[in-house]
mmCIF file of C-alpha atoms and ligand atoms in Angstrom:
data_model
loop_
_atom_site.group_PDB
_atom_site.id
_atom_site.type_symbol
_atom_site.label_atom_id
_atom_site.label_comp_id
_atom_site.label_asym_id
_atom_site.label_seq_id
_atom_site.Cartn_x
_atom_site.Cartn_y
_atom_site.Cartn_z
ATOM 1 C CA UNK A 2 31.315 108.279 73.982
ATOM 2 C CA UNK A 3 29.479 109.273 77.157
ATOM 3 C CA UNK A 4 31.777 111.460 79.574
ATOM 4 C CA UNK A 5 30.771 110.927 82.952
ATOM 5 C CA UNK A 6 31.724 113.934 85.159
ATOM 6 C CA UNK A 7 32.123 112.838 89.188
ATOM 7 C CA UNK A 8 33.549 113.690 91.918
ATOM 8 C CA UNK A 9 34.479 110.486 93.484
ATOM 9 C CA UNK A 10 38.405 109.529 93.103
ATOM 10 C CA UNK A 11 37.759 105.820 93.018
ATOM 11 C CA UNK A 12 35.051 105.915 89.948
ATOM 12 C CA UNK A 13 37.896 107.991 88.474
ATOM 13 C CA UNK A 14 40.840 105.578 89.421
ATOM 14 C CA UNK A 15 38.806 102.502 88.133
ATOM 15 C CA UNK A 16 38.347 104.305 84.761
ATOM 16 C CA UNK A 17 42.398 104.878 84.447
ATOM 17 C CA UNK A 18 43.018 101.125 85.542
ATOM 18 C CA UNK A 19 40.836 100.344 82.796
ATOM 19 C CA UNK A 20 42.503 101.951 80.531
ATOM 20 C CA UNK A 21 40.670 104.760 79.664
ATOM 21 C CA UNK A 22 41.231 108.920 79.779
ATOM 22 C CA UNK A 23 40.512 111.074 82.705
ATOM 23 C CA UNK A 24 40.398 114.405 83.220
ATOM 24 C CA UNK A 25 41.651 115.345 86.620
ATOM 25 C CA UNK A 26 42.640 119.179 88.982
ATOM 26 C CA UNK A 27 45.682 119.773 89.832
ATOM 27 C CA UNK A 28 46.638 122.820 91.361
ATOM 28 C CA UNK A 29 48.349 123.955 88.106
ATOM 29 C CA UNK A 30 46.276 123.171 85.827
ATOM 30 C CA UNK A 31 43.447 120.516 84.915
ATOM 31 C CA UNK A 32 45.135 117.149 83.591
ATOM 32 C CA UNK A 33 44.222 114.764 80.767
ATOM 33 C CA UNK A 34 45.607 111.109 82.197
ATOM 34 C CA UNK A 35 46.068 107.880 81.489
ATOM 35 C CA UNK A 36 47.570 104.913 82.577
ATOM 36 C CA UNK A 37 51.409 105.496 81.844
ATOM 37 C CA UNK A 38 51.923 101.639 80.835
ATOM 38 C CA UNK A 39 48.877 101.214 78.702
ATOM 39 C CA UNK A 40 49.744 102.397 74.678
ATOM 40 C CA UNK A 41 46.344 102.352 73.693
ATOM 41 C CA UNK A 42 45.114 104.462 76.601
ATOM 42 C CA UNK A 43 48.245 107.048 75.884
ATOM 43 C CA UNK A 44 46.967 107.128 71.862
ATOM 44 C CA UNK A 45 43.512 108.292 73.235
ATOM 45 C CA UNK A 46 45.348 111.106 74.822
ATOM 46 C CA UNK A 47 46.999 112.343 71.812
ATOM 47 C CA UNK A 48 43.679 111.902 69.707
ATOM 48 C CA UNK A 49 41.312 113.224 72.224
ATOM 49 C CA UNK A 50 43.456 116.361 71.983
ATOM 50 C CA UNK A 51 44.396 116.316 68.369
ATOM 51 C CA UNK A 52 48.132 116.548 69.751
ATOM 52 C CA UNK A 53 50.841 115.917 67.750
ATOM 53 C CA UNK A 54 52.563 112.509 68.818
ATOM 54 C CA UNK A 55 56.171 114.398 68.763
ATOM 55 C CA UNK A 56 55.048 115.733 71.743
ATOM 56 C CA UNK A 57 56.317 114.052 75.133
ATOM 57 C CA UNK A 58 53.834 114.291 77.522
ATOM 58 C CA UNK A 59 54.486 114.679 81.723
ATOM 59 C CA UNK A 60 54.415 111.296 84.029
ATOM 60 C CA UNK A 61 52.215 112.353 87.488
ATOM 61 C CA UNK A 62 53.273 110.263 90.818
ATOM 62 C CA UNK A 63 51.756 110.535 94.231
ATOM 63 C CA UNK A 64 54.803 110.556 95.738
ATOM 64 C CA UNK A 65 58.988 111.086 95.153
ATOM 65 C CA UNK A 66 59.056 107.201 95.586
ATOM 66 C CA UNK A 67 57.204 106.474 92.639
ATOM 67 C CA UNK A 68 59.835 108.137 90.726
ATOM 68 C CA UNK A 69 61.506 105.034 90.444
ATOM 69 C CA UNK A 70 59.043 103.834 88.603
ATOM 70 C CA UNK A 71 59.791 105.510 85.400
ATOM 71 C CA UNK A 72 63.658 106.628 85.849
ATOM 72 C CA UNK A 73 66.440 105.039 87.587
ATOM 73 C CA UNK A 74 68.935 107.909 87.514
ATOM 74 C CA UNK A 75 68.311 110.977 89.790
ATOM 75 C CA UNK A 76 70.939 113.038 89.986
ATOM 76 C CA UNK A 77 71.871 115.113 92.982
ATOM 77 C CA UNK A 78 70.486 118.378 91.223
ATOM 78 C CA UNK A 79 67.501 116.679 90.945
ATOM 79 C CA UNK A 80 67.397 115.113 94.599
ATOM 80 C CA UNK A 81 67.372 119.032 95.734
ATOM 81 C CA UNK A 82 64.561 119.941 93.322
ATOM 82 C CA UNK A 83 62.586 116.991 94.980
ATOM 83 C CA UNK A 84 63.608 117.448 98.349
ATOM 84 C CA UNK A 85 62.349 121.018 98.459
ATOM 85 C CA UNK A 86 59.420 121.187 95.711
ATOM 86 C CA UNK A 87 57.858 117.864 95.681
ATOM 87 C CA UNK A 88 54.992 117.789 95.756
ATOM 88 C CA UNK A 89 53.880 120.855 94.118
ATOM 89 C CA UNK A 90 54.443 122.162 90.501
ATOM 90 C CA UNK A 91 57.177 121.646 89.469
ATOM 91 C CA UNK A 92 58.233 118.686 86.370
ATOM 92 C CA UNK A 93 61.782 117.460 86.477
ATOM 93 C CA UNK A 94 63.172 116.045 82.695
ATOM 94 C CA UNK A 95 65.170 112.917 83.944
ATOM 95 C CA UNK A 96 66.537 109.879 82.257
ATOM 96 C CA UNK A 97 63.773 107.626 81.212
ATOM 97 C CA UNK A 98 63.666 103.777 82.751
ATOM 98 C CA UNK A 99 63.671 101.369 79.376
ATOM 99 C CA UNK A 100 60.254 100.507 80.698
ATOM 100 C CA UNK A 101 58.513 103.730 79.832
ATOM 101 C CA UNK A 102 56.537 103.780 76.521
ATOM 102 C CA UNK A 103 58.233 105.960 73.823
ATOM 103 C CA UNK A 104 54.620 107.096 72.850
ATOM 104 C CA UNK A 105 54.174 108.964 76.324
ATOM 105 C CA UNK A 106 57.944 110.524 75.539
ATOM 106 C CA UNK A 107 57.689 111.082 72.071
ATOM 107 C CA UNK A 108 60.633 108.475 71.219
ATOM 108 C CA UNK A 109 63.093 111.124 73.479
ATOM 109 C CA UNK A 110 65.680 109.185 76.226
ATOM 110 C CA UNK A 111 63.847 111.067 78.949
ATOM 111 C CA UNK A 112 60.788 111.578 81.246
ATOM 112 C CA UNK A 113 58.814 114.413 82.374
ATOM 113 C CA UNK A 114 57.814 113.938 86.220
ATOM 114 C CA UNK A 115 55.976 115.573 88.162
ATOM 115 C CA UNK A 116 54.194 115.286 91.716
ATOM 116 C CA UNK A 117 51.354 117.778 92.129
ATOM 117 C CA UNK A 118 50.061 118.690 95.373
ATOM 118 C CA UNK A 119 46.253 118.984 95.157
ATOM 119 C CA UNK A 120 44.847 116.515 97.559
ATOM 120 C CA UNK A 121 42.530 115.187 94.962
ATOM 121 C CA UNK A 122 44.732 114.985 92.442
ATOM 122 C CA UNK A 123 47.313 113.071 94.975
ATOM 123 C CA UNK A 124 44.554 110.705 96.317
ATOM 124 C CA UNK A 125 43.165 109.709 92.736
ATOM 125 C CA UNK A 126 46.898 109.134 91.671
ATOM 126 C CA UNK A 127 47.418 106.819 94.387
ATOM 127 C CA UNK A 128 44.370 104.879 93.667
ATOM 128 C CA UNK A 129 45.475 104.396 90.090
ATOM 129 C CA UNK A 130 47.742 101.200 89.512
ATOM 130 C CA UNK A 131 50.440 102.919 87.881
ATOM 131 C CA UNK A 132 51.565 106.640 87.082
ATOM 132 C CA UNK A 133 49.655 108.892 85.189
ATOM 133 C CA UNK A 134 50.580 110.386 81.677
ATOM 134 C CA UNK A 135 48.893 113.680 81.667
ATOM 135 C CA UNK A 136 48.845 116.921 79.278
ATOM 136 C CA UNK A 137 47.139 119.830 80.197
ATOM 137 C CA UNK A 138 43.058 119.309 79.711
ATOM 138 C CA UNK A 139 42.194 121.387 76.539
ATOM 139 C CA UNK A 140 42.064 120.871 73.243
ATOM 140 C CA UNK A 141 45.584 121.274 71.654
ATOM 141 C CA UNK A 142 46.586 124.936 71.025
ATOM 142 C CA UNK A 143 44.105 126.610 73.766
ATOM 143 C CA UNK A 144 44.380 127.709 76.343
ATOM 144 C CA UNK A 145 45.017 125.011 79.600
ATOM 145 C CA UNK A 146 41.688 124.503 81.730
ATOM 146 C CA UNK A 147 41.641 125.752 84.953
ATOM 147 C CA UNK A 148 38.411 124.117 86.137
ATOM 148 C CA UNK A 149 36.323 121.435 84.574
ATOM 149 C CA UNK A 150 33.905 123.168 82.921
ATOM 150 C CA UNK A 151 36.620 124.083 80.597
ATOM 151 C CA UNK A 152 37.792 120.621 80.185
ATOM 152 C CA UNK A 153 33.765 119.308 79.929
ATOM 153 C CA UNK A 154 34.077 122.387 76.560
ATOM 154 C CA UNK A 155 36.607 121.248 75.500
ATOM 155 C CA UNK A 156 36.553 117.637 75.481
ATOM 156 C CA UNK A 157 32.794 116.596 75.952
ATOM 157 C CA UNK A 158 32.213 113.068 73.952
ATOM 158 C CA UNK A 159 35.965 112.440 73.989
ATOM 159 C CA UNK A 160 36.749 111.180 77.156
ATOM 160 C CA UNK A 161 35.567 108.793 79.502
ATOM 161 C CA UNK A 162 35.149 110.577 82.208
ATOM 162 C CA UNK A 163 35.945 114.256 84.556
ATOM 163 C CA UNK A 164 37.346 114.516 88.395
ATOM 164 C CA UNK A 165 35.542 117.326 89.185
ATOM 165 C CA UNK A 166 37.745 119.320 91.664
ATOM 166 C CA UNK A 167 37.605 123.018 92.425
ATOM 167 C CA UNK A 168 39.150 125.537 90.130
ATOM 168 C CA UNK A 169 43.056 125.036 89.921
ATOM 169 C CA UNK A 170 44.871 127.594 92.511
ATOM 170 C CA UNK A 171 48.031 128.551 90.394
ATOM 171 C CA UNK A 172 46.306 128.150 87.406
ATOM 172 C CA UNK A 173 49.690 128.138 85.139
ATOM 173 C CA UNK A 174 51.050 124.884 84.258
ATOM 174 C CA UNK A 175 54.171 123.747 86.178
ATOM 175 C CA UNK A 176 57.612 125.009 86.025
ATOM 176 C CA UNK A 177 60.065 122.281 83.682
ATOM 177 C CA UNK A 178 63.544 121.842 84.680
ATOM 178 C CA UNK A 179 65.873 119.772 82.753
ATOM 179 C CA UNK A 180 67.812 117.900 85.086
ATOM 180 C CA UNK A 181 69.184 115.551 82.603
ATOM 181 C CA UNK A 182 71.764 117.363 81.805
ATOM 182 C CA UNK A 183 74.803 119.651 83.666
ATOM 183 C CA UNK A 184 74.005 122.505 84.754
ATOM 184 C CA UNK A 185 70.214 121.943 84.955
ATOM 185 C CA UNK A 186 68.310 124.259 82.774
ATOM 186 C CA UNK A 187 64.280 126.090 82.615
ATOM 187 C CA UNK A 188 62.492 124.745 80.077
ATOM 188 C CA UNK A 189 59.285 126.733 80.989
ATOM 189 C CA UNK A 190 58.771 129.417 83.355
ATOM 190 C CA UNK A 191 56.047 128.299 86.231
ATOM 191 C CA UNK A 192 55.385 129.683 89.502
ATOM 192 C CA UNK A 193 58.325 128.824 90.920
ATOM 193 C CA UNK A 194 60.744 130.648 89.314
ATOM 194 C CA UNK A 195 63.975 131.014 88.668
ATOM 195 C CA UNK A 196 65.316 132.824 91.245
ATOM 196 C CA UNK A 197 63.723 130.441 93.957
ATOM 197 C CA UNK A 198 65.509 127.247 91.869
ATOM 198 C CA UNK A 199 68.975 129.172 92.017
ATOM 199 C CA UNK A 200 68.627 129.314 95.594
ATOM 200 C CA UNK A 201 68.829 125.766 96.074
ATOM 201 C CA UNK A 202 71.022 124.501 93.009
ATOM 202 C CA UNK A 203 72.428 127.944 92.087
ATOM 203 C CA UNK A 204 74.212 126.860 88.362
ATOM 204 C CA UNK A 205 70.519 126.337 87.572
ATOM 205 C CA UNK A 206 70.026 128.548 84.511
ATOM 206 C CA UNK A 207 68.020 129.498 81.640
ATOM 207 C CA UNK A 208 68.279 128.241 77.896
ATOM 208 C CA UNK A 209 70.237 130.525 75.896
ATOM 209 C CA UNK A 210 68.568 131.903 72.522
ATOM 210 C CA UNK A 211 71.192 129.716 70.883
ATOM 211 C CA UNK A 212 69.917 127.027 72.723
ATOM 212 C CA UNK A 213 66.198 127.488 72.173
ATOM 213 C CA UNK A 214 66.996 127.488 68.283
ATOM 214 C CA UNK A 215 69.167 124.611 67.724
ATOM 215 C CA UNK A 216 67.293 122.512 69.425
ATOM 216 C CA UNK A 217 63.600 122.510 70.438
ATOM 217 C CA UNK A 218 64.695 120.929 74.402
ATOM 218 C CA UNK A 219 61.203 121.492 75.383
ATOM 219 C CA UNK A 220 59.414 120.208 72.375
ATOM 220 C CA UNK A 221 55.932 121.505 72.942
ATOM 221 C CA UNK A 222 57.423 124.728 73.032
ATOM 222 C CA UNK A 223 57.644 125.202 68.954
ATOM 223 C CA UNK A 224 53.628 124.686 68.880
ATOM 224 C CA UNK A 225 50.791 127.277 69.158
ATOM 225 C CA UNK A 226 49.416 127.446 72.732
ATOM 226 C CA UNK A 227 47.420 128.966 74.816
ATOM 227 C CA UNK A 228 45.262 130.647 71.562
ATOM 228 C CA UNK A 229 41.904 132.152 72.568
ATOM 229 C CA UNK A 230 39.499 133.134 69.178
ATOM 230 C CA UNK A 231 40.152 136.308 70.204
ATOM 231 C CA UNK A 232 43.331 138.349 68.989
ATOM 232 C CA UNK A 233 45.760 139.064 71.811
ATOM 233 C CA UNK A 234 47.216 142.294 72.211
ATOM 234 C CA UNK A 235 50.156 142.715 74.512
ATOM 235 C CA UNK A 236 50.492 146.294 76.500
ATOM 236 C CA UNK A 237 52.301 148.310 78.951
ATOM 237 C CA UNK A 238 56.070 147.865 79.541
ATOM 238 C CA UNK A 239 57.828 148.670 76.607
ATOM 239 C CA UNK A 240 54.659 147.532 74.586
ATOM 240 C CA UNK A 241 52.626 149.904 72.299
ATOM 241 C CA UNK A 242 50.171 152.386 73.880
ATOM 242 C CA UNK A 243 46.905 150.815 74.060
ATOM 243 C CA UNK A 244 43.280 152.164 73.035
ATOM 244 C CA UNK A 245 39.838 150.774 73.531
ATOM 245 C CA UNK A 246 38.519 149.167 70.585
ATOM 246 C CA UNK A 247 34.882 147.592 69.449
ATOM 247 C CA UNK A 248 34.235 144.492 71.701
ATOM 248 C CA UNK A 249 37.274 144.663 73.386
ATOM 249 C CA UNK A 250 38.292 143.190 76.615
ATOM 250 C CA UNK A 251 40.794 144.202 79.238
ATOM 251 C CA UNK A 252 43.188 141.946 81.596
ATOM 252 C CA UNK A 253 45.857 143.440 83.628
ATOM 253 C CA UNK A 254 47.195 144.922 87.214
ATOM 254 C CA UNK A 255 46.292 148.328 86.627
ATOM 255 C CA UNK A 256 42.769 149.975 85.255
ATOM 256 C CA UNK A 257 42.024 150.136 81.639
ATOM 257 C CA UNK A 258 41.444 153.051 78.615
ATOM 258 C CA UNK A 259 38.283 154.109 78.085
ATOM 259 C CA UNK A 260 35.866 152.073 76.251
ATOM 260 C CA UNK A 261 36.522 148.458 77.068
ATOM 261 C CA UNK A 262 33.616 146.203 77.010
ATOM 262 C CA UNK A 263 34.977 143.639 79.507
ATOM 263 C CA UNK A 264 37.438 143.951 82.606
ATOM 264 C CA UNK A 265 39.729 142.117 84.724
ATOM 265 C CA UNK A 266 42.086 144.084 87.098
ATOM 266 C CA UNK A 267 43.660 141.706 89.334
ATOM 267 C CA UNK A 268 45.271 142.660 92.669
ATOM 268 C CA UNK A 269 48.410 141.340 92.223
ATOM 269 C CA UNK A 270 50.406 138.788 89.695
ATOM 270 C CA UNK A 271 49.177 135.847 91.691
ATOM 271 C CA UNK A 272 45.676 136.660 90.901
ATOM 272 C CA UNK A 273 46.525 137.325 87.232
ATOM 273 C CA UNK A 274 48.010 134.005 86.835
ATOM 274 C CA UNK A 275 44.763 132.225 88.582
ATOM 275 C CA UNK A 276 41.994 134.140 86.071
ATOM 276 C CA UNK A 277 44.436 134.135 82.836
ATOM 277 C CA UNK A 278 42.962 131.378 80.952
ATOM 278 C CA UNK A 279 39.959 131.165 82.458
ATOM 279 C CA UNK A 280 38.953 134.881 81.317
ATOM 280 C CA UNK A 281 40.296 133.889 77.813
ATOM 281 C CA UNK A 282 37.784 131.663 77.377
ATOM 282 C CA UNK A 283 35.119 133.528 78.683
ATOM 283 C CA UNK A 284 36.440 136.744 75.972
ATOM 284 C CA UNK A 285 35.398 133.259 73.471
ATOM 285 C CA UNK A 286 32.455 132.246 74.709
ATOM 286 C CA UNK A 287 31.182 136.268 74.905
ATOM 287 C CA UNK A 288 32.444 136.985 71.314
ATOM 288 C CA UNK A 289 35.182 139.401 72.508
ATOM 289 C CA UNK A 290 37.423 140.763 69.481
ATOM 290 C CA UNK A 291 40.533 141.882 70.999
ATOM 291 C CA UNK A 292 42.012 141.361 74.258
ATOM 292 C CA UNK A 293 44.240 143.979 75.584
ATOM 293 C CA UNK A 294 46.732 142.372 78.023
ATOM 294 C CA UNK A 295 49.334 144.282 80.029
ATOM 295 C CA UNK A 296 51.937 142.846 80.847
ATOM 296 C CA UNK A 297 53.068 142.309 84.469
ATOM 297 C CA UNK A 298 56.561 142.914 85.970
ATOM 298 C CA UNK A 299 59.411 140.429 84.453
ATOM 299 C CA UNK A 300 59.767 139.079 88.114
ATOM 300 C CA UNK A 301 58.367 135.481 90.275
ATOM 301 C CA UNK A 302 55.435 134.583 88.434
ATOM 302 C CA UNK A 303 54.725 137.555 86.531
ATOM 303 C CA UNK A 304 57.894 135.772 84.092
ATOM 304 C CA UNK A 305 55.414 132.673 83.902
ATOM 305 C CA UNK A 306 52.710 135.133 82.712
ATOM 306 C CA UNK A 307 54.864 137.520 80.229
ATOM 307 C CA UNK A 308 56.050 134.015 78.595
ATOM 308 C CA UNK A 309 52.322 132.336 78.223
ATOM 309 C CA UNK A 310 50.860 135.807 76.610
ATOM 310 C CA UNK A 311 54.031 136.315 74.577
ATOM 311 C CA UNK A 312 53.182 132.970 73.021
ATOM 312 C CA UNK A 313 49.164 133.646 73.116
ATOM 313 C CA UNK A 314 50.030 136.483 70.996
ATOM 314 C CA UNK A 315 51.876 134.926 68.399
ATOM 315 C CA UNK A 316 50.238 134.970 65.105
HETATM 316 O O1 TXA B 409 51.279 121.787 85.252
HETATM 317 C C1 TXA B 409 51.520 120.996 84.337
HETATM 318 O O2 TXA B 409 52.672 120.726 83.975
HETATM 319 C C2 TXA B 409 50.300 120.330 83.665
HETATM 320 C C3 TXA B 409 49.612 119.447 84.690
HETATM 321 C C4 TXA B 409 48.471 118.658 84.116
HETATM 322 O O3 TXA B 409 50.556 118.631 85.313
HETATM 323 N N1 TXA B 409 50.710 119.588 82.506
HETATM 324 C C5 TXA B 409 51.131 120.171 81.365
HETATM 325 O O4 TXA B 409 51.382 119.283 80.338
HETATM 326 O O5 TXA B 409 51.241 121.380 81.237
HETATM 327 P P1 TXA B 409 51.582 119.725 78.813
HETATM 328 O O6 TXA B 409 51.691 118.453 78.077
HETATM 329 O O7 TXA B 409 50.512 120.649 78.428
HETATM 330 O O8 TXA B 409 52.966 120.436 78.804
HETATM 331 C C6 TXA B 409 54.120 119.644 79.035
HETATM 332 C C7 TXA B 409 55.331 120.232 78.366
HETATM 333 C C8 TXA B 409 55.265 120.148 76.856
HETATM 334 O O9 TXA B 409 55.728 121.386 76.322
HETATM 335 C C9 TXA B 409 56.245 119.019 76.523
HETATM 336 O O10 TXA B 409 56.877 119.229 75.285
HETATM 337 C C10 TXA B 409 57.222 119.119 77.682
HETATM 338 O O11 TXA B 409 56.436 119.431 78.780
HETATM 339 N N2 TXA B 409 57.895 117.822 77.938
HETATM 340 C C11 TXA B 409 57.336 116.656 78.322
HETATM 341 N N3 TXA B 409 58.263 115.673 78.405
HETATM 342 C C12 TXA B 409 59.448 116.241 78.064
HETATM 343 C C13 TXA B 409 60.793 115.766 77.933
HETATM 344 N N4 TXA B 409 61.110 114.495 78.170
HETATM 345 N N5 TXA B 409 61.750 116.646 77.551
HETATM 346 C C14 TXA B 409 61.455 117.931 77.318
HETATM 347 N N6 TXA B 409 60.202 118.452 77.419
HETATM 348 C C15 TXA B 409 59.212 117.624 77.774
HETATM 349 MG MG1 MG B 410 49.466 122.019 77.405
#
């Protein structure tokens, strides 16, 4: 299959309301859509990516009306979340409507939605008929593209076609909130964090360890993710002492050890966030062995980062 890589939103929209995959920014992350009533079009999702189909994917709409389109109970925990976050990135797990495909939920009784606030991303979703059922752009188990070059790497041949936006501004997929249930609970740690949610709907809380074990609430969380070639090594607070080694590469808020082939010191956890992924794939694509990675302060985002290299470092 050709991919066809433009940046106009209506070639884009009229490949979605054809039923075919697009690649599209958001300020997250890059997203791999389709059109949310069309099964065949979800399938290509999953295949594109080699996901696993027990893995719900997220329901994009260009605006908190559209939620009605795929769930018909909103409670007031919710209704807070959307008044003050929406759009932006943020997914709320609600009650699915009967009319949403099990495929794009993985057979589960509820919906991942979202509303993102890129103004490309928001003008392509309101040019598509329906809403969008997106993943993250990369190939499953990588890490999430943050521009489309990634995505074009990653999924070249696959898809029909790439919104080319500029590179994504968070670039750390969107905090999940599970709203379907009393209190609401984190299902992943974004850059709105936890703290800012407990403002508004204070009983907001995380998942217990007990929680996370018995039952996988967030089910993409038991897979791989975010997995450059390289090995990732995690240092700095309360992590092992760190030491150059051959072809080694260096991401972090502070300045590296000696002998590090490659470095990224970013001015502050914002920054870190916005050049994670992206300078684990270029580590890949310049043959880097071992990236050292310190990790930031367990506080805002720098939670969101500590949680994606925790799991990029898992064997
Ligand atoms: O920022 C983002 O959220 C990006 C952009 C494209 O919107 N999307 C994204 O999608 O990160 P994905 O598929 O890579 O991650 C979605 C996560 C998965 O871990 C999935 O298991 C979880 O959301 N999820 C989706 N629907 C769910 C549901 N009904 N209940 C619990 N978890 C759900
Ligand atoms: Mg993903």
């Amino acid at each position: 299959m050709q991919t066809i890589v433009t940046e106009s939103v209506a070639v884009a929209a009229t490949w979605i309301n054809r039923g075919e995959v697009v690649a599209f920014p958001t300020e997250t992350v890059y997203g791999l859509g389709a059109d949310s009533t069309n099964d065949k079009a979800i399938e290509n999702i999953f295949s594109a990516k080699g996901r696993p189909p027990d893995n719900p994917l997220i329901i994009h709409v260009h605006s908190p009306e559209q939620i009605w389109e795929v769930s018909e109970k909103i409670p007031h925990t919710a209704e807070t979340f959307i008044h003050h976050f929406f759009p932006g990135p943020l997914t709320l797990i609600l009650k699915k409507n009967p009319a949403v495909s099990p495929l794009v939920t993985a057979g589960l009784l509820t919906v991942g939605v979202r509303c993102p606030i890129h103004p490309v991303a928001r003008a392509f979703l309101k040019q598509c008929n329906h809403p969008v059922a997106a993943p993250s752009a990369n190939i499953s188990g990588r890490p999430s593209s943050t521009d489309w070059k990634a995505v074009y790497d990653d999924l070249q041949g696959k898809i029909r076609c790439v919104l080319k936006g500029p590179q994504s501004t968070i670039g750390l997929e969107s905090t999940i909130v599970d709203c379907s249930e009393t209190p609401p609970r984190l299902l992943r740690a974004g850059a709105i964090s936890l703290e800012t949610l407990r403002k508004h709907v204070p009983e907001t809380r995380a998942l217990t360890d007990n929680e996370k074990q018995q039952r996988p609430k967030s089910p993409g969380l038991k897979y791989p993710h975010y997995s450059p070639s390289a090995r990732i090594k995690l240092c700095g607070s309360g992590y092992p002492d760190y030491k150059g080694e051959k072809n080694s590469a260096w991401i972090g808020l502070s300045s590296p050890p000696e002998g590090i082939s490659k470095i990224s010191v970013c001015k502050d956890p914002e920054e870190y966030a916005y050049k994670l992924f992206s300078f684990f794939r270029e580590c890949d694509r310049e043959n880097i062995e071992v990236i050292l990675c310190e990790m930031p302060p367990a506080e805002g985002i720098g939670l969101a980062i500590r949680d994606r290299l925790k799991r990029a470092a898992e064997e």
